[in-house]
C-alpha cells in the first residue's frame, strides 16, 4: 500500500465529519427558509410548515448517520502509561511483549531465567543495526519472542515500543502510520508485532517500510508454518530463522540449575515446548460434562480463527455462528440446548477478550490459545471456503499445500485461478487427490501442472496422469500421456515413461512393443529406470518361457546394485530357478535377498526359503 493511499485512508474520517457539518449547515438554512415562509402565512403556508418539519427530521437523521458511520479502524495500544502513551522498552517486561508464562517460574518472577541461544549475536546485531524490519521465525515455541524481547529490552531500553491490540482490521501500513505519531526528535519507535498472522505477513513490503521514514522500525516474530509457501520480505530487513535446540544449546540447558532436569528430553524439541504450562489450557478446552460444552465450543472457535491466520476481525456475528457450529459438532447434534450468548461469554472470562470501536465488537483469545494442539475444526474450514475472497483463498490454499493438507487445499483452490501457485505444490495436490481416489479433481490439477509447461513438474504430471488413467481402466489415455512424457526428453521422466509403457503393453498382450520399450529404457542407462526395466523384462521373458533371457536380465539387475531392483531381481531369480528344479540355486538367491534387509523383498525371500524347507508361510 502506497503512502498516498495510506494518507487517503487517514483523511476519510475527517472527510466524513466535514460532510456531517456541511449537511447540518444546509439543513439549518432550509429549515429557516421554510419556517419564515410559514410564519408569513404566505399562500400554501401549511406546505412550507410541513417542509420545515421534514427538513428538521432529514437534517437530524443524515447528520447523525454521517457522524455514527464507522470510519477506518484505528490502532489501540495494548501497553500504555496512565496518560495513554506507549511505554519505553525499559518499562515493560518480556511477558508484556508476549512471552508465554512458564511452568518453572518462581514467585516474584515475570519469566524464568534466560537461556543463552545460538542466535543471540545475530539478533543483537539486527536490533542495534539499521534494518527497518527485524524478523524472527521458527517452529512454534522455538523461543522467537523471548530472544527478540531480551535483546530489545536490554539493548534499546530508552526506545519507545508501540504494542497494538490485536485487530486484523488495522493493516500493517496503518500501524506504521500511527506509530509515527510517537517518534520524537532524533528518536526511534519500535512497532512490536508478535506472532504475525498470515494476513499481516502478506502486507509487509519494502515500499511500506521505506515510506515509514527513519523513525519507525518493525520488530516481528512469525511461526515457520505461516512462512510456508512464501519468501521473507526482501529489502532492508534482517531475517533470522530459529530451529529446535542445537547441541551447544542443549549443553547449556544441562548446565543450568533451573533447566538441567529437561536435558534428557530436549533433543529435537523447541525450548518453549518444555517450559510452557499446558495444564490450564488443557483444562479449559476439555469437555467434562454438558455444562462445559459452551465454554469449550466458544474457546475452540476463537482459538481456531487466530491459529488459521485471523483473516479479518472475529466479529460477534461470526463468533456466534461458529460457536453454534462447534457446539453442534461437540454434541453430534444431540446435546442439551446452548446457553445464552452472554452466559457462554461469561464462562470464558479471562480467556477471550472483547474489544470495541465505533460500535463494532470483536474478540481475541488469550495468547495461550495459539498452543492448542488439535486439528482446525471442520466448521471453520467450511466458513472460510464460503466467505474468503480469491486472494485469501489462494493464500490459505498455498499454506495448506505447504503443510501437506491437500484435502483442504483442494476445497480452497480453483484450478482456473491458480496461476500464482508453484507447479510443484500443485503436483503434490494432484497426487494427494489421486491417492485418495478423487480422480476427477486429480485430473484437473494434473492438467493445470501440465499447462504450466514447467520443465520438470509438467513431465512428471504427464506420467502420473498416465498412471491414473491406467488404474481407471483407460489404457489408450494412459498410453497417450506416457508417450507425451517420453516426447519431452526429460532426463528422468522420459525413461520412466518407457518402462510404464512397457508394463502397459505387457498387460494388454503387446509383447514385442513391451520388449522394445524396456530395451530402450535399458539402453538409456538411467540409474533407476534401467534396472527397473531389466527386472520387468526378465518377468516378461519368464512368462514367455524364455528362461535364458529371463535369467540374463535378472542377473543384470542384480549386478546393477540398485537398492530396490537388485533385491527384487534376486527373489525373481530364486522363483525362476525353483521352477526349473534348481533348488540349491533358488535357495542361494533367496538367502542373498534376505541379506539385503530390504523392507519388502527380504520378507518375501524369507517366506520363499520357508516354503523350500516344506514349511508353510502365511
XYZ file of C-alpha atoms in Angstrom:
618
model
C 0.000 0.000 0.000
C 1.499 3.338 -1.034
C 1.979 6.328 1.283
C -0.528 8.286 -0.815
C -3.117 5.536 -0.337
C -2.498 5.448 3.407
C -2.917 9.217 3.676
C -6.171 8.967 1.723
C -7.484 6.344 4.155
C -6.435 8.533 7.079
C -8.326 11.503 5.656
C -11.549 9.535 5.199
C -12.763 10.093 8.741
C -12.090 13.853 8.556
C -13.971 13.987 5.236
C -16.957 12.237 6.799
C -17.055 14.706 9.711
C -16.865 17.621 7.247
C -19.816 16.204 5.314
C -21.801 15.946 8.522
C -21.079 19.577 9.369
C -21.971 20.702 5.820
C -25.222 18.717 5.917
C -26.151 20.289 9.229
C -25.441 23.763 7.830
C -27.505 23.279 4.657
C -30.299 21.724 6.671
C -30.372 24.716 9.005
C -30.678 27.127 6.054
C -33.504 25.077 4.556
C -35.363 24.835 7.838
C -35.054 28.619 8.369
C -36.368 29.389 4.861
C -39.362 27.093 5.259
C -40.133 28.434 8.745
C -40.011 32.070 7.549
C -42.456 31.451 4.696
C -44.790 29.576 7.016
C -44.660 32.374 9.622
C -45.631 34.949 6.961
C -48.789 32.900 6.260
C -47.917 33.071 2.566
C -50.175 31.152 0.154
C -49.672 27.473 0.781
C -48.115 28.247 4.169
C -49.035 24.804 5.527
C -46.877 23.220 2.816
C -43.903 25.337 3.963
C -44.578 24.343 7.544
C -44.618 20.672 6.604
C -41.405 21.208 4.612
C -39.767 22.788 7.665
C -40.700 19.814 9.844
C -39.472 17.302 7.239
C -36.227 19.251 6.840
C -35.626 19.064 10.585
C -36.120 15.287 10.569
C -33.945 14.769 7.478
C -31.160 17.026 8.776
C -31.023 15.330 12.169
C -31.135 11.835 10.642
C -28.497 12.459 7.969
C -26.151 14.289 10.327
C -26.498 11.512 12.913
C -25.840 8.807 10.300
C -22.778 10.538 8.905
C -21.454 11.099 12.392
C -22.037 7.495 13.506
C -20.939 5.644 10.378
C -17.783 3.723 11.352
C -14.609 5.051 9.836
C -11.452 3.090 9.174
C -10.316 1.029 12.166
C -7.758 2.725 14.373
C -4.880 1.255 16.316
C -5.396 0.760 20.035
C -2.423 0.390 22.366
C -2.127 -2.769 24.445
C 0.702 -1.316 26.554
C 0.320 2.309 27.607
C 1.057 4.566 30.577
C -1.593 6.363 32.657
C -1.803 9.111 30.019
C -2.374 6.652 27.177
C 1.120 6.947 25.707
C 3.252 3.968 24.703
C 5.971 2.945 27.130
C 9.714 2.657 26.732
C 11.280 -0.781 26.489
C 12.880 -0.308 29.902
C 9.382 -0.063 31.393
C 7.999 -3.345 30.042
C 8.728 -6.989 30.783
C 9.263 -9.806 28.334
C 5.869 -11.126 29.457
C 4.323 -7.784 28.391
C 5.836 -8.348 24.943
C 4.182 -11.747 24.518
C 6.446 -14.334 26.180
C 4.248 -17.207 27.359
C 4.134 -17.984 31.094
C 6.427 -20.827 32.118
C 5.585 -23.666 34.465
C 9.043 -23.187 36.048
C 8.558 -19.532 37.006
C 9.017 -18.748 40.686
C 7.246 -16.316 42.984
C 8.199 -12.744 42.145
C 9.410 -13.579 38.625
C 7.688 -12.496 35.421
C 9.694 -15.059 33.437
C 12.232 -17.813 34.013
C 15.974 -17.030 33.613
C 17.075 -16.503 30.034
C 18.974 -19.394 28.472
C 21.596 -18.055 26.011
C 20.858 -19.087 22.433
C 22.989 -19.561 19.330
C 21.151 -16.732 17.570
C 21.837 -14.119 20.279
C 24.716 -12.414 18.472
C 22.817 -12.198 15.174
C 19.698 -10.851 16.903
C 21.730 -8.277 18.844
C 23.375 -7.068 15.625
C 19.983 -6.780 13.942
C 18.352 -4.950 16.857
C 21.154 -2.378 17.130
C 21.688 -2.125 13.372
C 19.943 -0.184 10.654
C 17.469 -2.825 9.456
C 13.956 -1.372 9.263
C 12.438 -4.811 9.834
C 13.838 -7.371 12.291
C 12.019 -10.667 11.728
C 12.492 -13.856 13.740
C 10.864 -17.056 12.514
C 10.899 -20.635 13.704
C 8.786 -23.581 14.813
C 6.065 -22.818 17.317
C 7.566 -22.355 20.811
C 11.115 -22.145 19.431
C 11.651 -19.004 21.531
C 11.442 -16.261 18.882
C 9.545 -13.844 21.120
C 11.801 -14.399 24.137
C 15.038 -13.948 22.169
C 13.828 -10.771 20.476
C 12.318 -9.345 23.685
C 15.505 -9.991 25.671
C 17.644 -8.261 23.047
C 15.296 -5.286 22.629
C 14.781 -4.555 26.332
C 18.493 -4.964 27.089
C 19.969 -3.055 24.142
C 17.303 -0.387 23.457
C 15.912 0.479 26.916
C 15.048 4.126 26.080
C 13.315 3.377 22.787
C 9.514 3.706 22.750
C 7.700 0.463 21.945
C 4.271 0.509 20.295
C 2.386 -2.713 21.081
C -1.040 -2.659 19.405
C -4.155 -4.539 20.416
C -4.632 -7.483 18.053
C -7.029 -6.150 15.413
C -6.963 -7.727 11.944
C -8.914 -4.742 10.585
C -5.910 -2.459 11.150
C -3.356 -3.191 8.447
C 0.393 -3.076 8.869
C 0.555 0.120 6.826
C -1.844 1.864 9.179
C 0.001 0.555 12.233
C 3.217 2.047 10.867
C 1.490 5.349 10.070
C 0.023 5.618 13.568
C 3.318 4.572 15.192
C 4.966 7.579 13.514
C 2.974 9.853 15.832
C 5.196 8.783 18.709
C 8.527 9.461 17.002
C 10.324 12.227 18.910
C 13.070 14.436 17.560
C 16.063 12.263 16.814
C 14.361 9.267 18.419
C 13.066 5.931 17.235
C 9.895 3.953 17.792
C 9.686 0.166 17.622
C 6.405 -1.277 16.348
C 6.116 -4.683 18.043
C 4.265 -7.343 16.016
C 4.462 -10.653 17.846
C 3.144 -13.804 16.187
C 2.195 -12.212 12.878
C -0.826 -13.681 11.141
C -0.806 -14.721 7.503
C -2.591 -11.506 6.525
C -0.139 -9.375 8.488
C 2.879 -11.031 6.922
C 1.439 -10.765 3.422
C 1.073 -6.978 3.816
C 4.745 -6.343 4.517
C 6.733 -4.952 1.622
C 9.898 -2.846 1.269
C 7.993 0.185 -0.037
C 5.857 0.311 3.088
C 8.925 0.161 5.331
C 10.675 2.876 3.314
C 7.598 5.116 3.495
C 7.586 4.871 7.298
C 10.701 7.045 7.487
C 13.807 6.546 9.623
C 11.975 6.856 12.934
C 9.907 3.653 12.794
C 11.315 0.146 12.954
C 9.291 -3.070 12.981
C 10.280 -5.945 15.289
C 8.245 -9.030 14.446
C 8.001 -12.763 15.025
C 6.235 -15.309 12.857
C 5.734 -19.066 13.004
C 7.599 -21.055 10.383
C 4.222 -22.542 9.440
C 2.957 -19.102 8.419
C 6.022 -18.673 6.190
C 5.273 -21.872 4.271
C 4.825 -21.166 0.591
C 6.199 -17.620 0.935
C 9.553 -15.885 0.794
C 10.537 -13.492 3.595
C 10.301 -9.785 2.912
C 13.237 -8.580 0.768
C 14.958 -5.242 1.095
C 16.157 -3.565 4.268
C 15.225 -6.430 6.584
C 17.125 -8.690 8.970
C 15.565 -12.154 8.925
C 16.805 -14.700 11.478
C 15.446 -18.256 11.368
C 15.457 -20.341 14.547
C 15.122 -24.081 14.957
C 14.869 -26.663 17.701
C 17.615 -26.675 20.344
C 21.077 -27.258 18.889
C 23.696 -29.431 20.564
C 25.508 -26.421 22.145
C 22.165 -25.107 23.408
C 21.316 -28.493 24.920
C 24.677 -28.469 26.725
C 23.873 -25.021 28.154
C 20.459 -26.341 29.193
C 22.079 -29.291 31.001
C 24.422 -26.944 32.845
C 21.723 -24.563 34.085
C 20.399 -25.101 37.606
C 16.796 -24.335 36.611
C 16.727 -26.389 33.436
C 19.091 -29.323 33.831
C 16.256 -31.769 34.522
C 14.950 -31.058 30.996
C 18.168 -32.014 29.212
C 17.250 -35.665 28.756
C 14.217 -34.848 26.595
C 15.465 -31.750 24.789
C 16.760 -33.292 21.571
C 14.673 -32.365 18.562
C 12.288 -30.177 20.576
C 11.717 -26.422 20.786
C 12.672 -24.946 24.154
C 9.257 -23.432 24.837
C 7.532 -26.774 24.413
C 9.220 -27.922 27.634
C 8.600 -24.679 29.533
C 5.058 -23.564 28.738
C 2.386 -24.779 31.103
C -0.405 -26.563 29.272
C -2.349 -27.875 32.236
C -4.636 -24.834 32.461
C -5.057 -24.754 28.691
C -5.997 -28.436 28.628
C -8.435 -27.903 31.485
C -10.432 -25.111 29.866
C -10.534 -26.852 26.491
C -11.595 -30.263 27.804
C -15.234 -31.227 27.737
C -16.162 -32.638 31.126
C -19.944 -32.558 31.052
C -22.793 -30.788 29.259
C -22.144 -27.641 31.276
C -18.625 -27.330 29.869
C -19.651 -27.615 26.204
C -20.438 -23.906 25.831
C -17.024 -22.894 27.145
C -15.145 -25.441 25.023
C -17.062 -24.627 21.830
C -16.565 -20.881 22.198
C -12.845 -21.106 23.025
C -12.072 -23.612 20.281
C -13.846 -21.470 17.705
C -11.948 -18.334 18.729
C -8.606 -20.147 19.007
C -9.002 -21.788 15.596
C -9.811 -18.440 13.981
C -6.481 -16.983 15.064
C -4.493 -20.198 14.589
C -5.532 -20.395 10.961
C -4.479 -16.834 10.229
C -7.058 -14.346 11.535
C -8.496 -13.388 8.147
C -10.242 -10.283 9.475
C -11.821 -9.446 12.827
C -13.622 -12.210 14.666
C -16.825 -10.213 14.959
C -19.767 -11.036 17.167
C -21.986 -12.437 14.406
C -19.214 -14.680 13.054
C -18.278 -15.946 16.518
C -21.924 -16.648 17.335
C -22.273 -18.694 14.155
C -19.031 -20.632 14.744
C -19.929 -21.181 18.397
C -23.211 -22.840 17.398
C -21.484 -24.981 14.740
C -18.687 -26.056 17.088
C -21.197 -26.839 19.807
C -23.225 -28.996 17.454
C -20.053 -30.817 16.392
C -19.097 -31.464 20.035
C -22.542 -32.842 20.791
C -23.182 -34.566 17.489
C -26.372 -32.580 17.198
C -27.932 -34.339 20.207
C -26.800 -32.145 23.090
C -28.723 -30.004 25.503
C -29.776 -26.541 24.272
C -26.961 -23.984 24.043
C -26.634 -21.467 26.832
C -27.439 -17.856 26.147
C -24.787 -15.821 24.335
C -23.867 -13.734 27.373
C -23.825 -16.817 29.592
C -21.423 -18.505 27.191
C -19.187 -15.421 27.095
C -19.147 -15.249 30.888
C -17.923 -18.850 31.010
C -14.726 -17.901 29.137
C -13.910 -14.729 31.065
C -10.149 -14.285 31.142
C -9.599 -16.461 28.069
C -11.448 -14.374 25.496
C -11.163 -10.572 25.395
C -13.816 -8.342 23.862
C -12.635 -5.222 22.042
C -14.788 -2.446 20.641
C -14.530 0.551 18.360
C -17.177 2.706 16.667
C -19.922 0.380 17.861
C -18.290 -2.762 16.457
C -17.171 -5.616 18.742
C -14.596 -8.288 18.041
C -12.926 -10.966 20.117
C -9.321 -12.048 20.689
C -8.397 -15.231 22.603
C -5.682 -15.450 25.242
C -2.238 -15.963 23.614
C -2.020 -19.444 25.155
C -4.880 -20.482 22.888
C -2.402 -20.434 19.981
C -0.787 -23.530 21.528
C -3.861 -25.699 21.032
C -2.564 -28.984 19.641
C -5.515 -30.269 17.649
C -6.705 -30.002 14.041
C -8.677 -26.959 12.945
C -12.347 -27.965 13.161
C -14.380 -28.500 10.010
C -16.979 -25.748 10.670
C -14.258 -23.098 10.330
C -12.886 -24.633 7.125
C -16.396 -24.593 5.657
C -16.936 -20.970 6.709
C -13.639 -19.785 5.189
C -14.178 -21.690 1.948
C -17.538 -19.935 1.599
C -16.523 -16.409 2.621
C -12.863 -15.681 1.780
C -12.105 -13.583 -1.286
C -9.983 -15.073 -4.096
C -6.701 -13.631 -2.805
C -7.159 -15.002 0.697
C -8.419 -18.370 -0.568
C -5.269 -18.640 -2.642
C -3.113 -17.641 0.332
C -4.704 -20.210 2.652
C -4.706 -22.866 -0.066
C -0.961 -22.431 -0.577
C -0.404 -22.739 3.180
C -2.454 -25.954 3.200
C -0.338 -27.311 0.356
C 2.875 -26.412 2.164
C 1.527 -28.192 5.229
C 0.679 -31.278 3.140
C -3.064 -30.789 3.711
C -4.246 -31.489 0.176
C -7.866 -32.115 1.215
C -8.478 -28.552 2.372
C -6.199 -27.139 -0.334
C -8.440 -28.721 -2.960
C -11.525 -27.157 -1.356
C -9.923 -23.688 -1.347
C -8.052 -23.552 -4.646
C -9.617 -23.154 -8.068
C -7.625 -24.640 -10.986
C -8.643 -21.640 -13.125
C -7.132 -19.159 -10.648
C -4.003 -20.983 -9.558
C -1.555 -19.158 -11.802
C 0.491 -17.873 -8.870
C 0.926 -21.268 -7.217
C 4.171 -23.199 -7.609
C 3.588 -26.120 -10.040
C 5.413 -28.409 -7.627
C 2.806 -27.656 -4.958
C 0.004 -28.278 -7.445
C 1.624 -31.583 -8.408
C 1.601 -32.609 -4.760
C -2.083 -31.640 -4.554
C -2.916 -33.688 -7.659
C -1.044 -36.705 -6.360
C -2.751 -36.477 -2.959
C -6.193 -36.368 -4.589
C -5.172 -39.241 -6.878
C -4.084 -41.304 -3.876
C -7.411 -40.558 -2.131
C -9.357 -41.796 -5.159
C -10.698 -38.334 -6.106
C -9.827 -38.913 -9.751
C -11.897 -36.157 -11.386
C -10.229 -33.478 -9.245
C -6.813 -35.103 -9.627
C -7.167 -34.956 -13.427
C -7.916 -31.226 -13.216
C -4.828 -30.475 -11.158
C -2.534 -32.725 -13.185
C -3.814 -30.825 -16.225
C -3.022 -27.492 -14.545
C 0.567 -28.602 -13.885
C 0.953 -29.805 -17.471
C -0.415 -26.485 -18.768
C 2.226 -24.625 -16.735
C 4.907 -26.030 -19.029
C 7.300 -26.414 -16.102
C 10.378 -28.272 -17.403
C 10.413 -30.763 -14.514
C 6.936 -30.878 -12.991
C 4.961 -30.998 -16.259
C 6.592 -34.277 -17.460
C 6.036 -35.795 -14.007
C 2.366 -34.777 -14.141
C 2.043 -36.423 -17.570
C 3.385 -39.689 -16.192
C 1.267 -39.590 -13.046
C -1.818 -38.799 -15.116
C -0.975 -41.795 -17.299
C -0.800 -43.985 -14.183
C -4.183 -42.635 -13.073
C -5.734 -43.452 -16.455
C -4.258 -46.972 -16.442
C -5.644 -47.601 -12.945
C -9.019 -46.215 -14.079
C -9.199 -48.667 -16.986
C -8.334 -46.160 -19.732
C -5.288 -47.755 -21.443
C -5.456 -45.565 -24.537
C -5.398 -42.372 -22.453
C -2.613 -43.818 -20.324
C -0.579 -44.612 -23.456
C -1.109 -41.055 -24.726
C 0.231 -39.463 -21.544
C 3.169 -41.855 -21.249
C 4.016 -41.047 -24.859
C 3.870 -37.300 -24.216
C 6.177 -37.687 -21.234
C 8.665 -39.629 -23.359
C 8.463 -36.968 -26.073
C 9.623 -34.289 -23.602
C 13.022 -35.986 -23.461
C 13.184 -35.294 -19.726
C 16.266 -36.945 -18.282
C 14.379 -38.769 -15.556
C 10.749 -38.906 -16.628
C 11.215 -39.993 -20.255
C 12.882 -43.287 -19.166
C 10.163 -43.793 -16.552
C 7.580 -43.307 -19.283
C 9.301 -46.008 -21.368
C 9.113 -48.534 -18.532
C 5.482 -47.597 -17.837
C 4.611 -48.078 -21.487
C 6.352 -51.453 -21.408
C 4.280 -52.509 -18.399
C 1.081 -51.276 -20.081
C 1.844 -53.117 -23.342
C 2.714 -56.299 -21.451
C -0.636 -56.134 -19.608
C -2.588 -55.950 -22.877
C -0.519 -58.654 -24.590
C 1.610 -56.451 -26.874
C 4.773 -58.375 -26.078
C 7.040 -57.055 -28.841
C 6.151 -53.427 -28.096
C 6.822 -54.049 -24.405
C 10.248 -55.574 -25.234
C 11.073 -52.536 -27.360
C 10.227 -50.036 -24.597
C 12.153 -51.998 -21.969
C 15.174 -52.257 -24.238
C 15.080 -48.524 -24.968
C 14.928 -47.719 -21.244
C 17.838 -50.085 -20.548
C 19.854 -48.535 -23.373
C 19.364 -45.088 -21.864
C 21.296 -46.149 -18.779
C 19.175 -44.224 -16.265
C 20.386 -45.249 -12.776
C 16.839 -46.034 -11.546
C 14.787 -46.806 -14.622
C 17.311 -49.041 -16.435
C 17.444 -51.595 -13.537
C 13.641 -51.364 -13.237
C 13.338 -52.142 -16.951
C 15.716 -55.122 -16.538
C 13.519 -56.666 -13.827
C 10.339 -56.088 -15.856
C 11.925 -57.514 -18.995
C 13.058 -60.568 -17.011
C 9.479 -61.090 -15.770
C 8.164 -60.776 -19.324
C 10.694 -63.321 -20.667
C 9.958 -65.794 -17.846
C 6.236 -65.646 -18.629
C 7.038 -66.101 -22.305
C 9.077 -69.237 -21.484
C 12.416 -67.620 -22.414
C 14.298 -68.867 -19.339
C 17.806 -67.971 -20.515
C 16.768 -64.403 -21.413
C 14.910 -64.007 -18.147
C 17.931 -65.213 -16.186
C 20.156 -62.820 -18.144
C 18.081 -59.744 -17.313
C 17.535 -60.644 -13.662
C 21.302 -61.095 -13.233
C 21.935 -57.760 -14.963
C 19.604 -56.089 -12.446
C 21.447 -57.783 -9.565
C 24.786 -56.566 -10.940
C 23.440 -53.011 -11.114
C 23.408 -52.943 -7.303
C 20.240 -50.877 -7.264
C 18.884 -50.778 -3.672
C 15.342 -51.752 -4.732
C 15.655 -53.523 -8.063
C 18.613 -55.793 -7.184
C 16.731 -57.470 -4.252
C 13.642 -57.757 -6.497
C 15.765 -59.472 -9.143
C 17.233 -61.883 -6.539
C 13.760 -63.014 -5.469
C 12.694 -63.408 -9.106
C 15.839 -65.446 -9.807
C 15.010 -67.679 -6.855
C 11.490 -68.155 -8.235
C 12.852 -68.888 -11.716
C 15.440 -71.413 -10.506
C 12.881 -73.112 -8.270
C 10.515 -73.531 -11.220
C 13.415 -75.035 -13.163
C 14.086 -77.537 -10.316
C 17.443 -75.943 -9.416
C 16.671 -75.741 -5.704
C 20.218 -75.016 -4.424
C 20.431 -72.056 -6.842
C 16.985 -70.886 -5.796
C 17.978 -71.104 -2.128
C 21.176 -69.141 -2.810
C 19.299 -66.279 -4.408
C 16.724 -66.148 -1.614
C 19.484 -66.067 1.007
C 21.147 -63.179 -0.836
C 17.835 -61.318 -0.920
C 17.348 -61.820 2.823
C 20.847 -60.435 3.365
C 19.898 -57.122 1.732
C 17.408 -56.485 4.597
C 15.112 -54.818 2.048
C 11.821 -53.814 3.637
C 9.726 -55.772 1.072
C 11.916 -58.245 -0.789
C 13.808 -59.622 2.203
C 10.492 -60.630 3.772
C 9.317 -62.336 0.602
C 12.599 -64.203 0.336
C 12.245 -65.406 3.935
C 8.815 -66.827 3.129
C 10.165 -68.484 -0.022
C 13.003 -70.119 1.940
C 10.481 -71.465 4.405
C 8.453 -72.878 1.510
C 11.549 -74.583 0.160
C 12.037 -76.190 3.560
C 8.454 -77.541 3.255
C 7.216 -75.104 5.920
C 4.086 -73.106 5.445
C 4.311 -69.350 5.161
C 1.093 -67.434 5.539
